[in-house]
GROMACS .gro file of C-alpha atoms in nm:
model
  168
    1UNK     CA    1  16.686  16.299   8.541
    2UNK     CA    2  16.803  15.996   8.730
    3UNK     CA    3  16.703  15.633   8.671
    4UNK     CA    4  16.509  15.494   8.970
    5UNK     CA    5  16.620  15.133   8.892
    6UNK     CA    6  16.988  15.209   8.895
    7UNK     CA    7  17.181  15.141   9.212
    8UNK     CA    8  17.358  15.430   9.365
    9UNK     CA    9  17.724  15.432   9.278
   10UNK     CA   10  17.975  15.341   9.545
   11UNK     CA   11  18.301  15.508   9.578
   12UNK     CA   12  18.565  15.290   9.417
   13UNK     CA   13  18.862  15.182   9.619
   14UNK     CA   14  19.206  15.203   9.463
   15UNK     CA   15  19.341  14.864   9.342
   16UNK     CA   16  19.588  14.683   9.561
   17UNK     CA   17  19.947  14.669   9.456
   18UNK     CA   18  20.079  14.318   9.359
   19UNK     CA   19  20.319  14.286   9.652
   20UNK     CA   20  20.085  14.421   9.918
   21UNK     CA   21  20.131  14.111  10.139
   22UNK     CA   22  20.410  14.128  10.380
   23UNK     CA   23  20.717  13.912  10.313
   24UNK     CA   24  20.659  13.694  10.621
   25UNK     CA   25  20.319  13.578  10.488
   26UNK     CA   26  20.463  13.487  10.151
   27UNK     CA   27  20.727  13.273  10.322
   28UNK     CA   28  20.461  13.082  10.519
   29UNK     CA   29  20.266  13.002  10.203
   30UNK     CA   30  20.583  12.868  10.033
   31UNK     CA   31  20.679  12.660  10.335
   32UNK     CA   32  20.327  12.513  10.360
   33UNK     CA   33  20.326  12.425   9.989
   34UNK     CA   34  20.667  12.254  10.008
   35UNK     CA   35  20.558  12.059  10.319
   36UNK     CA   36  20.241  11.932  10.144
   37UNK     CA   37  20.442  11.829   9.839
   38UNK     CA   38  20.690  11.636  10.056
   39UNK     CA   39  20.408  11.456  10.242
   40UNK     CA   40  20.250  11.357   9.911
   41UNK     CA   41  20.579  11.223   9.778
   42UNK     CA   42  20.644  11.021  10.095
   43UNK     CA   43  20.288  10.885  10.094
   44UNK     CA   44  20.321  10.784   9.728
   45UNK     CA   45  20.645  10.593   9.788
   46UNK     CA   46  20.497  10.427  10.096
   47UNK     CA   47  20.198  10.319   9.890
   48UNK     CA   48  20.428  10.171   9.625
   49UNK     CA   49  20.620   9.990   9.901
   50UNK     CA   50  20.292   9.844  10.038
   51UNK     CA   51  20.193   9.720   9.692
   52UNK     CA   52  20.533   9.556   9.644
   53UNK     CA   53  20.506   9.382   9.982
   54UNK     CA   54  20.154   9.266   9.902
   55UNK     CA   55  20.262   9.119   9.567
   56UNK     CA   56  20.546   8.933   9.739
   57UNK     CA   57  20.302   8.793   9.994
   58UNK     CA   58  20.061   8.678   9.725
   59UNK     CA   59  20.340   8.519   9.520
   60UNK     CA   60  20.478   8.326   9.821
   61UNK     CA   61  20.502   7.952   9.751
   62UNK     CA   62  20.236   7.742   9.920
   63UNK     CA   63  20.340   7.545  10.223
   64UNK     CA   64  20.276   7.170  10.211
   65UNK     CA   65  19.999   7.039  10.433
   66UNK     CA   66  19.973   6.687  10.569
   67UNK     CA   67  19.633   6.526  10.590
   68UNK     CA   68  19.572   6.197  10.764
   69UNK     CA   69  19.253   6.003  10.722
   70UNK     CA   70  19.164   5.715  10.949
   71UNK     CA   71  18.879   5.485  10.853
   72UNK     CA   72  18.736   5.236  11.098
   73UNK     CA   73  18.535   4.953  10.951
   74UNK     CA   74  18.297   4.798  11.204
   75UNK     CA   75  18.248   4.425  11.209
   76UNK     CA   76  17.922   4.326  11.044
   77UNK     CA   77  17.643   4.263  11.289
   78UNK     CA   78  17.443   3.942  11.263
   79UNK     CA   79  17.138   3.972  11.039
   80UNK     CA   80  16.806   3.892  11.200
   81UNK     CA   81  16.515   3.808  10.973
   82UNK     CA   82  16.164   3.783  11.117
   83UNK     CA   83  15.895   3.632  10.901
   84UNK     CA   84  15.532   3.671  11.006
   85UNK     CA   85  15.271   3.484  10.809
   86UNK     CA   86  14.912   3.595  10.845
   87UNK     CA   87  14.625   3.421  10.678
   88UNK     CA   88  14.358   3.662  10.562
   89UNK     CA   89  14.003   3.547  10.546
   90UNK     CA   90  13.817   3.668  10.240
   91UNK     CA   91  13.549   3.921  10.318
   92UNK     CA   92  13.200   3.821  10.222
   93UNK     CA   93  13.077   3.995   9.909
   94UNK     CA   94  12.800   4.249   9.958
   95UNK     CA   95  12.455   4.109   9.904
   96UNK     CA   96  12.251   4.279   9.634
   97UNK     CA   97  11.878   4.249   9.664
   98UNK     CA   98  11.661   4.331   9.366
   99UNK     CA   99  11.292   4.362   9.422
  100UNK     CA  100  11.053   4.340   9.131
  101UNK     CA  101  10.694   4.443   9.157
  102UNK     CA  102  10.424   4.299   8.948
  103UNK     CA  103  10.259   4.525   8.693
  104UNK     CA  104   9.890   4.583   8.735
  105UNK     CA  105   9.665   4.429   8.475
  106UNK     CA  106   9.620   4.638   8.160
  107UNK     CA  107   9.247   4.670   8.219
  108UNK     CA  108   9.270   4.803   8.574
  109UNK     CA  109   9.270   5.178   8.627
  110UNK     CA  110   9.465   5.377   8.879
  111UNK     CA  111   9.353   5.687   9.059
  112UNK     CA  112   9.673   5.881   8.999
  113UNK     CA  113   9.656   5.854   8.621
  114UNK     CA  114  10.028   5.769   8.596
  115UNK     CA  115  10.235   5.461   8.637
  116UNK     CA  116  10.100   5.247   8.914
  117UNK     CA  117  10.426   5.061   8.974
  118UNK     CA  118  10.631   5.146   9.274
  119UNK     CA  119  10.971   5.182   9.117
  120UNK     CA  120  11.290   5.078   9.276
  121UNK     CA  121  11.564   5.327   9.204
  122UNK     CA  122  11.883   5.172   9.075
  123UNK     CA  123  12.098   5.473   9.170
  124UNK     CA  124  12.077   5.595   9.527
  125UNK     CA  125  12.231   5.896   9.703
  126UNK     CA  126  12.514   5.857   9.953
  127UNK     CA  127  12.258   5.851  10.232
  128UNK     CA  128  12.074   5.562  10.063
  129UNK     CA  129  11.769   5.756   9.938
  130UNK     CA  130  11.627   5.763   9.588
  131UNK     CA  131  11.689   6.079   9.388
  132UNK     CA  132  11.413   6.319   9.284
  133UNK     CA  133  11.398   6.547   8.981
  134UNK     CA  134  11.578   6.879   9.044
  135UNK     CA  135  11.839   6.742   9.285
  136UNK     CA  136  12.210   6.775   9.203
  137UNK     CA  137  12.390   6.473   9.053
  138UNK     CA  138  12.719   6.328   9.173
  139UNK     CA  139  13.014   6.341   8.930
  140UNK     CA  140  12.995   5.964   8.888
  141UNK     CA  141  12.625   5.986   8.784
  142UNK     CA  142  12.663   6.229   8.489
  143UNK     CA  143  12.450   6.099   8.200
  144UNK     CA  144  12.303   5.809   8.405
  145UNK     CA  145  11.933   5.720   8.413
  146UNK     CA  146  11.736   5.587   8.711
  147UNK     CA  147  11.388   5.609   8.860
  148UNK     CA  148  11.246   5.805   9.150
  149UNK     CA  149  11.087   5.642   9.453
  150UNK     CA  150  10.752   5.687   9.277
  151UNK     CA  151  10.880   5.510   8.963
  152UNK     CA  152  10.925   5.815   8.735
  153UNK     CA  153  11.224   5.792   8.500
  154UNK     CA  154  11.495   6.061   8.557
  155UNK     CA  155  11.830   6.133   8.387
  156UNK     CA  156  12.133   6.325   8.512
  157UNK     CA  157  12.174   6.614   8.263
  158UNK     CA  158  12.358   6.944   8.255
  159UNK     CA  159  12.114   7.234   8.289
  160UNK     CA  160  12.117   7.575   8.461
  161UNK     CA  161  12.498   7.564   8.505
  162UNK     CA  162  12.483   7.242   8.706
  163UNK     CA  163  12.428   6.868   8.669
  164UNK     CA  164  12.076   6.788   8.791
  165UNK     CA  165  11.828   6.504   8.776
  166UNK     CA  166  11.553   6.583   8.523
  167UNK     CA  167  11.251   6.389   8.403
  168UNK     CA  168  11.322   6.193   8.086
   0.00000   0.00000   0.00000
């Protein structure tokens, strides 16, 4: 019974004798080897010669160099000084007007049920208007207190993640 996984055997060839190459081929191999060795030896000595020449070049003494520097000093120019005097007039100071309103008599009644005074706001917006409750405050107004145009008292407080005017 034969094994199906085994490769079929090939007929074996007889081994070659040690000196099966012809003599002329052996001579060529020896000549080529000797030629390569000679080239390597010549290249190695040439390389050593190049290194010796390079070291002599590096070790050569430096040659002196001559440097001349010429400096020209210009004559000083005449100095001109101009003096301008300007008289500044003082600016007039801003005029502040404060208006006071008279309070109504204690016995009189008002229809609105609140304060009957028309307030004058001490802090105004950049556009010149009085603030109202719920509006945003400027950075310079944080914590300040003023009145609305209707006379209600408001304060700049931090609420709802922002600085706003609220009734106080």
